């Protein structure tokens, strides 16, 4: 009879509890400009702290539902990302203890209305509308903790109509997963089933109705979505 350690049992329980994150999560936390390739391509300074924003959980969709482009936007871009699902409540957690609060992972898209964000950045306005519209957070099923040996060594890619548009690796993250968890938890309590979007590699660009978006994370998850207008 195989006996699991207490740590393994706790990790298994966190993964099981996080399986319904789409329905039970309370918030989605995004991190912008968090890949060195994107920083270098834009020729901007490396952020000294994570650039954090929030999205509503009403933006979730799963495979089988289309991405719907709101009629109020003229330019929406794709961003493929590693998602980190919180497995247990934490506040003011240290970087060293942060990974103990991870319940699992997912493949995610952080769809972004660039037309809205460009204006918001210029005026110091909020990113909420450009990031939080309905269907702006397509996600995969939960990827269990024991399926990921190192969340900072995962290749990810995105295709539009069969052509690769984004290709990167989580090794290129500016702020690693425990950095993000520790930073965010200084300001707000992280709760089970909350999702952290860790950022996207270089190559984000606009897409349109009629396109087909496919993406993948190592050999752990893939997704495919049709795109339509509202």
PDB file of C-alpha atoms in Angstrom:
ATOM      1  CA  UNK A   1       0.000   0.000   0.000  1.00  0.00           C
ATOM      2  CA  UNK A   2       1.437   3.360  -1.072  1.00  0.00           C
ATOM      3  CA  UNK A   3       1.271   6.095   1.542  1.00  0.00           C
ATOM      4  CA  UNK A   4       1.263   9.678   0.350  1.00  0.00           C
ATOM      5  CA  UNK A   5       3.019  12.396   2.316  1.00  0.00           C
ATOM      6  CA  UNK A   6       0.957  15.082   3.996  1.00  0.00           C
ATOM      7  CA  UNK A   7       2.267  17.592   1.448  1.00  0.00           C
ATOM      8  CA  UNK A   8       1.159  15.388  -1.474  1.00  0.00           C
ATOM      9  CA  UNK A   9      -2.254  14.857   0.070  1.00  0.00           C
ATOM     10  CA  UNK A  10      -2.698  18.601   0.548  1.00  0.00           C
ATOM     11  CA  UNK A  11      -1.647  19.265  -3.065  1.00  0.00           C
ATOM     12  CA  UNK A  12      -4.128  16.662  -4.340  1.00  0.00           C
ATOM     13  CA  UNK A  13      -6.902  18.214  -2.265  1.00  0.00           C
ATOM     14  CA  UNK A  14      -6.108  21.714  -3.575  1.00  0.00           C
ATOM     15  CA  UNK A  15      -6.252  20.454  -7.162  1.00  0.00           C
ATOM     16  CA  UNK A  16      -9.588  18.732  -6.574  1.00  0.00           C
ATOM     17  CA  UNK A  17     -11.014  21.850  -4.963  1.00  0.00           C
ATOM     18  CA  UNK A  18      -9.833  24.024  -7.881  1.00  0.00           C
ATOM     19  CA  UNK A  19     -11.453  21.889 -10.589  1.00  0.00           C
ATOM     20  CA  UNK A  20     -14.563  24.097 -10.732  1.00  0.00           C
ATOM     21  CA  UNK A  21     -12.696  27.412 -10.744  1.00  0.00           C
ATOM     22  CA  UNK A  22     -14.774  28.820 -13.621  1.00  0.00           C
ATOM     23  CA  UNK A  23     -17.987  28.505 -11.617  1.00  0.00           C
ATOM     24  CA  UNK A  24     -16.684  29.093  -8.097  1.00  0.00           C
ATOM     25  CA  UNK A  25     -13.948  31.695  -8.530  1.00  0.00           C
ATOM     26  CA  UNK A  26     -14.540  35.260  -7.343  1.00  0.00           C
ATOM     27  CA  UNK A  27     -11.943  37.182  -9.308  1.00  0.00           C
ATOM     28  CA  UNK A  28      -9.515  37.097 -12.204  1.00  0.00           C
ATOM     29  CA  UNK A  29      -6.213  38.923 -11.739  1.00  0.00           C
ATOM     30  CA  UNK A  30      -4.127  39.822 -14.774  1.00  0.00           C
ATOM     31  CA  UNK A  31      -0.488  40.855 -15.038  1.00  0.00           C
ATOM     32  CA  UNK A  32       0.558  43.049 -17.967  1.00  0.00           C
ATOM     33  CA  UNK A  33       3.963  43.368 -19.657  1.00  0.00           C
ATOM     34  CA  UNK A  34       5.336  40.295 -17.903  1.00  0.00           C
ATOM     35  CA  UNK A  35       7.469  38.673 -20.627  1.00  0.00           C
ATOM     36  CA  UNK A  36      10.959  39.930 -21.406  1.00  0.00           C
ATOM     37  CA  UNK A  37      10.386  39.357 -25.127  1.00  0.00           C
ATOM     38  CA  UNK A  38       7.395  41.719 -24.993  1.00  0.00           C
ATOM     39  CA  UNK A  39       9.346  44.295 -22.978  1.00  0.00           C
ATOM     40  CA  UNK A  40      12.212  44.181 -25.473  1.00  0.00           C
ATOM     41  CA  UNK A  41       9.917  44.349 -28.505  1.00  0.00           C
ATOM     42  CA  UNK A  42       8.152  47.436 -27.156  1.00  0.00           C
ATOM     43  CA  UNK A  43      11.452  49.024 -26.076  1.00  0.00           C
ATOM     44  CA  UNK A  44      10.092  50.013 -22.681  1.00  0.00           C
ATOM     45  CA  UNK A  45      11.681  49.759 -19.212  1.00  0.00           C
ATOM     46  CA  UNK A  46      11.377  46.454 -17.363  1.00  0.00           C
ATOM     47  CA  UNK A  47       8.590  46.868 -14.777  1.00  0.00           C
ATOM     48  CA  UNK A  48       9.851  47.174 -11.211  1.00  0.00           C
ATOM     49  CA  UNK A  49       6.616  45.729  -9.824  1.00  0.00           C
ATOM     50  CA  UNK A  50       3.873  43.611 -11.438  1.00  0.00           C
ATOM     51  CA  UNK A  51       1.345  45.655 -13.427  1.00  0.00           C
ATOM     52  CA  UNK A  52      -1.917  44.252 -12.095  1.00  0.00           C
ATOM     53  CA  UNK A  53      -5.514  44.562 -13.309  1.00  0.00           C
ATOM     54  CA  UNK A  54      -8.807  42.797 -12.564  1.00  0.00           C
ATOM     55  CA  UNK A  55     -11.357  41.075 -14.778  1.00  0.00           C
ATOM     56  CA  UNK A  56     -14.880  39.898 -13.881  1.00  0.00           C
ATOM     57  CA  UNK A  57     -15.659  36.195 -13.829  1.00  0.00           C
ATOM     58  CA  UNK A  58     -18.497  36.862 -16.313  1.00  0.00           C
ATOM     59  CA  UNK A  59     -15.725  37.063 -18.937  1.00  0.00           C
ATOM     60  CA  UNK A  60     -15.065  33.293 -18.730  1.00  0.00           C
ATOM     61  CA  UNK A  61     -15.892  30.963 -21.610  1.00  0.00           C
ATOM     62  CA  UNK A  62     -14.955  27.365 -22.299  1.00  0.00           C
ATOM     63  CA  UNK A  63     -14.458  25.438 -25.547  1.00  0.00           C
ATOM     64  CA  UNK A  64     -17.698  25.016 -27.447  1.00  0.00           C
ATOM     65  CA  UNK A  65     -18.694  28.660 -27.006  1.00  0.00           C
ATOM     66  CA  UNK A  66     -17.578  31.330 -29.484  1.00  0.00           C
ATOM     67  CA  UNK A  67     -15.509  34.415 -28.783  1.00  0.00           C
ATOM     68  CA  UNK A  68     -17.895  37.330 -29.342  1.00  0.00           C
ATOM     69  CA  UNK A  69     -16.410  40.690 -30.362  1.00  0.00           C
ATOM     70  CA  UNK A  70     -18.428  43.552 -28.821  1.00  0.00           C
ATOM     71  CA  UNK A  71     -19.789  46.010 -31.347  1.00  0.00           C
ATOM     72  CA  UNK A  72     -18.421  48.910 -29.274  1.00  0.00           C
ATOM     73  CA  UNK A  73     -14.820  47.858 -30.020  1.00  0.00           C
ATOM     74  CA  UNK A  74     -12.888  48.219 -33.281  1.00  0.00           C
ATOM     75  CA  UNK A  75      -9.687  46.346 -32.367  1.00  0.00           C
ATOM     76  CA  UNK A  76      -9.495  43.306 -30.091  1.00  0.00           C
ATOM     77  CA  UNK A  77      -6.246  41.354 -29.688  1.00  0.00           C
ATOM     78  CA  UNK A  78      -5.415  37.800 -28.580  1.00  0.00           C
ATOM     79  CA  UNK A  79      -2.993  37.044 -25.720  1.00  0.00           C
ATOM     80  CA  UNK A  80      -2.131  33.442 -24.804  1.00  0.00           C
ATOM     81  CA  UNK A  81      -1.220  32.879 -21.156  1.00  0.00           C
ATOM     82  CA  UNK A  82      -0.482  30.465 -18.345  1.00  0.00           C
ATOM     83  CA  UNK A  83      -3.246  30.662 -15.762  1.00  0.00           C
ATOM     84  CA  UNK A  84      -2.572  29.932 -12.084  1.00  0.00           C
ATOM     85  CA  UNK A  85      -5.516  28.802  -9.970  1.00  0.00           C
ATOM     86  CA  UNK A  86      -5.417  29.553  -6.271  1.00  0.00           C
ATOM     87  CA  UNK A  87      -6.083  26.509  -4.100  1.00  0.00           C
ATOM     88  CA  UNK A  88      -6.178  27.970  -0.595  1.00  0.00           C
ATOM     89  CA  UNK A  89      -6.781  31.351   0.987  1.00  0.00           C
ATOM     90  CA  UNK A  90      -3.754  33.582   1.504  1.00  0.00           C
ATOM     91  CA  UNK A  91      -2.961  37.122   2.595  1.00  0.00           C
ATOM     92  CA  UNK A  92       0.500  38.713   2.961  1.00  0.00           C
ATOM     93  CA  UNK A  93       2.085  35.419   1.952  1.00  0.00           C
ATOM     94  CA  UNK A  94       5.842  35.316   1.417  1.00  0.00           C
ATOM     95  CA  UNK A  95       7.417  34.412  -1.897  1.00  0.00           C
ATOM     96  CA  UNK A  96       8.841  31.286  -0.248  1.00  0.00           C
ATOM     97  CA  UNK A  97       5.394  30.108   0.900  1.00  0.00           C
ATOM     98  CA  UNK A  98       3.385  31.273  -2.111  1.00  0.00           C
ATOM     99  CA  UNK A  99       3.415  28.044  -4.130  1.00  0.00           C
ATOM    100  CA  UNK A 100       1.762  26.201  -1.247  1.00  0.00           C
ATOM    101  CA  UNK A 101      -1.405  28.124  -2.165  1.00  0.00           C
ATOM    102  CA  UNK A 102      -1.518  27.055  -5.825  1.00  0.00           C
ATOM    103  CA  UNK A 103      -4.299  24.605  -6.636  1.00  0.00           C
ATOM    104  CA  UNK A 104      -3.530  24.019 -10.306  1.00  0.00           C
ATOM    105  CA  UNK A 105      -3.044  25.642 -13.677  1.00  0.00           C
ATOM    106  CA  UNK A 106      -4.861  26.268 -16.934  1.00  0.00           C
ATOM    107  CA  UNK A 107      -4.333  27.516 -20.448  1.00  0.00           C
ATOM    108  CA  UNK A 108      -5.988  30.896 -20.920  1.00  0.00           C
ATOM    109  CA  UNK A 109      -6.554  33.755 -23.318  1.00  0.00           C
ATOM    110  CA  UNK A 110      -6.658  37.342 -22.094  1.00  0.00           C
ATOM    111  CA  UNK A 111      -8.502  39.056 -24.934  1.00  0.00           C
ATOM    112  CA  UNK A 112      -7.862  42.779 -24.961  1.00  0.00           C
ATOM    113  CA  UNK A 113      -9.688  45.659 -26.669  1.00  0.00           C
ATOM    114  CA  UNK A 114      -6.610  47.575 -27.774  1.00  0.00           C
ATOM    115  CA  UNK A 115      -8.754  50.416 -29.089  1.00  0.00           C
ATOM    116  CA  UNK A 116     -10.034  50.977 -25.547  1.00  0.00           C
ATOM    117  CA  UNK A 117      -6.730  50.438 -23.737  1.00  0.00           C
ATOM    118  CA  UNK A 118      -4.835  52.857 -25.980  1.00  0.00           C
ATOM    119  CA  UNK A 119      -7.240  55.627 -25.010  1.00  0.00           C
ATOM    120  CA  UNK A 120      -7.206  54.564 -21.345  1.00  0.00           C
ATOM    121  CA  UNK A 121      -3.411  54.645 -21.160  1.00  0.00           C
ATOM    122  CA  UNK A 122      -3.307  58.097 -22.764  1.00  0.00           C
ATOM    123  CA  UNK A 123      -5.736  59.563 -20.232  1.00  0.00           C
ATOM    124  CA  UNK A 124      -4.806  57.497 -17.176  1.00  0.00           C
ATOM    125  CA  UNK A 125      -8.182  55.766 -17.366  1.00  0.00           C
ATOM    126  CA  UNK A 126      -9.270  52.313 -16.237  1.00  0.00           C
ATOM    127  CA  UNK A 127      -8.499  49.127 -18.188  1.00  0.00           C
ATOM    128  CA  UNK A 128     -11.692  47.431 -16.970  1.00  0.00           C
ATOM    129  CA  UNK A 129     -13.856  47.748 -20.081  1.00  0.00           C
ATOM    130  CA  UNK A 130     -11.065  46.833 -22.482  1.00  0.00           C
ATOM    131  CA  UNK A 131     -10.104  43.760 -20.463  1.00  0.00           C
ATOM    132  CA  UNK A 132     -13.339  42.591 -18.882  1.00  0.00           C
ATOM    133  CA  UNK A 133     -15.900  42.283 -21.669  1.00  0.00           C
ATOM    134  CA  UNK A 134     -17.976  39.105 -22.050  1.00  0.00           C
ATOM    135  CA  UNK A 135     -16.032  36.139 -23.535  1.00  0.00           C
ATOM    136  CA  UNK A 136     -12.660  37.889 -22.978  1.00  0.00           C
ATOM    137  CA  UNK A 137     -11.256  35.063 -20.814  1.00  0.00           C
ATOM    138  CA  UNK A 138     -11.393  31.697 -22.592  1.00  0.00           C
ATOM    139  CA  UNK A 139      -9.902  28.976 -20.374  1.00  0.00           C
ATOM    140  CA  UNK A 140      -9.107  25.279 -20.508  1.00  0.00           C
ATOM    141  CA  UNK A 141      -9.938  22.636 -17.963  1.00  0.00           C
ATOM    142  CA  UNK A 142      -7.908  22.516 -14.765  1.00  0.00           C
ATOM    143  CA  UNK A 143      -4.352  21.192 -15.169  1.00  0.00           C
ATOM    144  CA  UNK A 144      -3.545  19.358 -11.902  1.00  0.00           C
ATOM    145  CA  UNK A 145      -0.515  20.324  -9.853  1.00  0.00           C
ATOM    146  CA  UNK A 146       1.144  16.949 -10.303  1.00  0.00           C
ATOM    147  CA  UNK A 147       1.066  17.367 -14.102  1.00  0.00           C
ATOM    148  CA  UNK A 148       3.388  20.392 -13.961  1.00  0.00           C
ATOM    149  CA  UNK A 149       6.931  19.850 -12.732  1.00  0.00           C
ATOM    150  CA  UNK A 150       7.973  23.456 -13.278  1.00  0.00           C
ATOM    151  CA  UNK A 151       5.496  26.228 -14.198  1.00  0.00           C
ATOM    152  CA  UNK A 152       8.463  28.297 -15.425  1.00  0.00           C
ATOM    153  CA  UNK A 153       9.465  25.883 -18.196  1.00  0.00           C
ATOM    154  CA  UNK A 154       6.276  25.615 -20.249  1.00  0.00           C
ATOM    155  CA  UNK A 155       6.127  26.448 -23.965  1.00  0.00           C
ATOM    156  CA  UNK A 156       2.952  28.144 -25.166  1.00  0.00           C
ATOM    157  CA  UNK A 157       1.698  29.047 -28.616  1.00  0.00           C
ATOM    158  CA  UNK A 158      -1.229  30.575 -30.464  1.00  0.00           C
ATOM    159  CA  UNK A 159      -2.412  30.204 -34.068  1.00  0.00           C
ATOM    160  CA  UNK A 160      -4.921  32.248 -36.052  1.00  0.00           C
ATOM    161  CA  UNK A 161      -6.431  30.379 -39.003  1.00  0.00           C
ATOM    162  CA  UNK A 162      -3.676  27.775 -38.739  1.00  0.00           C
ATOM    163  CA  UNK A 163      -0.739  30.208 -38.729  1.00  0.00           C
ATOM    164  CA  UNK A 164       1.446  30.634 -35.646  1.00  0.00           C
ATOM    165  CA  UNK A 165       1.217  34.179 -34.264  1.00  0.00           C
ATOM    166  CA  UNK A 166       2.600  33.744 -30.749  1.00  0.00           C
ATOM    167  CA  UNK A 167       5.273  31.374 -29.474  1.00  0.00           C
ATOM    168  CA  UNK A 168       7.030  31.663 -26.127  1.00  0.00           C
ATOM    169  CA  UNK A 169       7.988  29.988 -22.884  1.00  0.00           C
ATOM    170  CA  UNK A 170       7.140  30.772 -19.282  1.00  0.00           C
ATOM    171  CA  UNK A 171      10.881  30.822 -18.540  1.00  0.00           C
ATOM    172  CA  UNK A 172      10.713  34.339 -20.024  1.00  0.00           C
ATOM    173  CA  UNK A 173       8.391  35.676 -17.302  1.00  0.00           C
ATOM    174  CA  UNK A 174       9.635  38.890 -15.691  1.00  0.00           C
ATOM    175  CA  UNK A 175       7.809  38.109 -12.432  1.00  0.00           C
ATOM    176  CA  UNK A 176       7.541  34.414 -11.629  1.00  0.00           C
ATOM    177  CA  UNK A 177       4.435  32.776 -10.180  1.00  0.00           C
ATOM    178  CA  UNK A 178       5.464  33.090  -6.490  1.00  0.00           C
ATOM    179  CA  UNK A 179       6.484  36.723  -7.060  1.00  0.00           C
ATOM    180  CA  UNK A 180       3.019  37.526  -8.392  1.00  0.00           C
ATOM    181  CA  UNK A 181       1.155  35.705  -5.632  1.00  0.00           C
ATOM    182  CA  UNK A 182       3.234  37.355  -2.901  1.00  0.00           C
ATOM    183  CA  UNK A 183       2.843  40.801  -4.456  1.00  0.00           C
ATOM    184  CA  UNK A 184      -0.915  40.634  -5.033  1.00  0.00           C
ATOM    185  CA  UNK A 185      -1.574  39.142  -1.583  1.00  0.00           C
ATOM    186  CA  UNK A 186      -0.102  42.261   0.014  1.00  0.00           C
ATOM    187  CA  UNK A 187      -3.066  44.209  -1.331  1.00  0.00           C
ATOM    188  CA  UNK A 188      -5.952  41.749  -1.491  1.00  0.00           C
ATOM    189  CA  UNK A 189      -6.815  38.340  -0.095  1.00  0.00           C
ATOM    190  CA  UNK A 190      -6.483  35.541  -2.624  1.00  0.00           C
ATOM    191  CA  UNK A 191      -9.206  32.930  -2.289  1.00  0.00           C
ATOM    192  CA  UNK A 192      -9.712  29.400  -3.602  1.00  0.00           C
ATOM    193  CA  UNK A 193     -10.577  29.339  -7.328  1.00  0.00           C
ATOM    194  CA  UNK A 194      -9.275  32.849  -8.016  1.00  0.00           C
ATOM    195  CA  UNK A 195      -7.348  32.893 -11.305  1.00  0.00           C
ATOM    196  CA  UNK A 196      -4.082  34.714 -12.000  1.00  0.00           C
ATOM    197  CA  UNK A 197      -3.224  35.392 -15.647  1.00  0.00           C
ATOM    198  CA  UNK A 198       0.551  35.606 -15.754  1.00  0.00           C
ATOM    199  CA  UNK A 199       1.058  37.605 -18.964  1.00  0.00           C
ATOM    200  CA  UNK A 200       1.613  36.967 -22.655  1.00  0.00           C
ATOM    201  CA  UNK A 201       4.694  36.675 -24.876  1.00  0.00           C
ATOM    202  CA  UNK A 202       5.395  38.983 -27.796  1.00  0.00           C
ATOM    203  CA  UNK A 203       3.156  38.696 -30.845  1.00  0.00           C
ATOM    204  CA  UNK A 204      -0.246  39.825 -29.560  1.00  0.00           C
ATOM    205  CA  UNK A 205      -2.278  41.323 -32.411  1.00  0.00           C
ATOM    206  CA  UNK A 206      -5.820  42.023 -33.541  1.00  0.00           C
ATOM    207  CA  UNK A 207      -8.201  39.385 -34.875  1.00  0.00           C
ATOM    208  CA  UNK A 208     -11.645  39.524 -36.465  1.00  0.00           C
ATOM    209  CA  UNK A 209     -14.965  37.755 -36.843  1.00  0.00           C
ATOM    210  CA  UNK A 210     -14.613  34.576 -38.891  1.00  0.00           C
ATOM    211  CA  UNK A 211     -11.155  33.799 -37.530  1.00  0.00           C
ATOM    212  CA  UNK A 212     -10.360  30.542 -35.737  1.00  0.00           C
ATOM    213  CA  UNK A 213      -8.040  30.818 -32.746  1.00  0.00           C
ATOM    214  CA  UNK A 214      -6.110  27.801 -31.479  1.00  0.00           C
ATOM    215  CA  UNK A 215      -3.618  27.757 -28.623  1.00  0.00           C
ATOM    216  CA  UNK A 216      -1.661  25.342 -26.476  1.00  0.00           C
ATOM    217  CA  UNK A 217       0.434  24.942 -23.345  1.00  0.00           C
ATOM    218  CA  UNK A 218       3.216  22.330 -23.608  1.00  0.00           C
ATOM    219  CA  UNK A 219       1.519  18.931 -23.950  1.00  0.00           C
ATOM    220  CA  UNK A 220      -0.903  19.799 -21.159  1.00  0.00           C
ATOM    221  CA  UNK A 221      -3.780  21.598 -22.862  1.00  0.00           C
ATOM    222  CA  UNK A 222      -5.052  22.970 -26.174  1.00  0.00           C
ATOM    223  CA  UNK A 223      -8.082  25.094 -27.047  1.00  0.00           C
ATOM    224  CA  UNK A 224      -9.899  26.135 -30.220  1.00  0.00           C
ATOM    225  CA  UNK A 225     -12.445  28.919 -30.614  1.00  0.00           C
ATOM    226  CA  UNK A 226     -14.452  30.389 -33.442  1.00  0.00           C
ATOM    227  CA  UNK A 227     -14.826  34.179 -33.486  1.00  0.00           C
ATOM    228  CA  UNK A 228     -18.022  36.097 -34.294  1.00  0.00           C
ATOM    229  CA  UNK A 229     -19.364  39.636 -34.055  1.00  0.00           C
ATOM    230  CA  UNK A 230     -21.915  40.652 -31.456  1.00  0.00           C
TER     231      UNK A 230
END
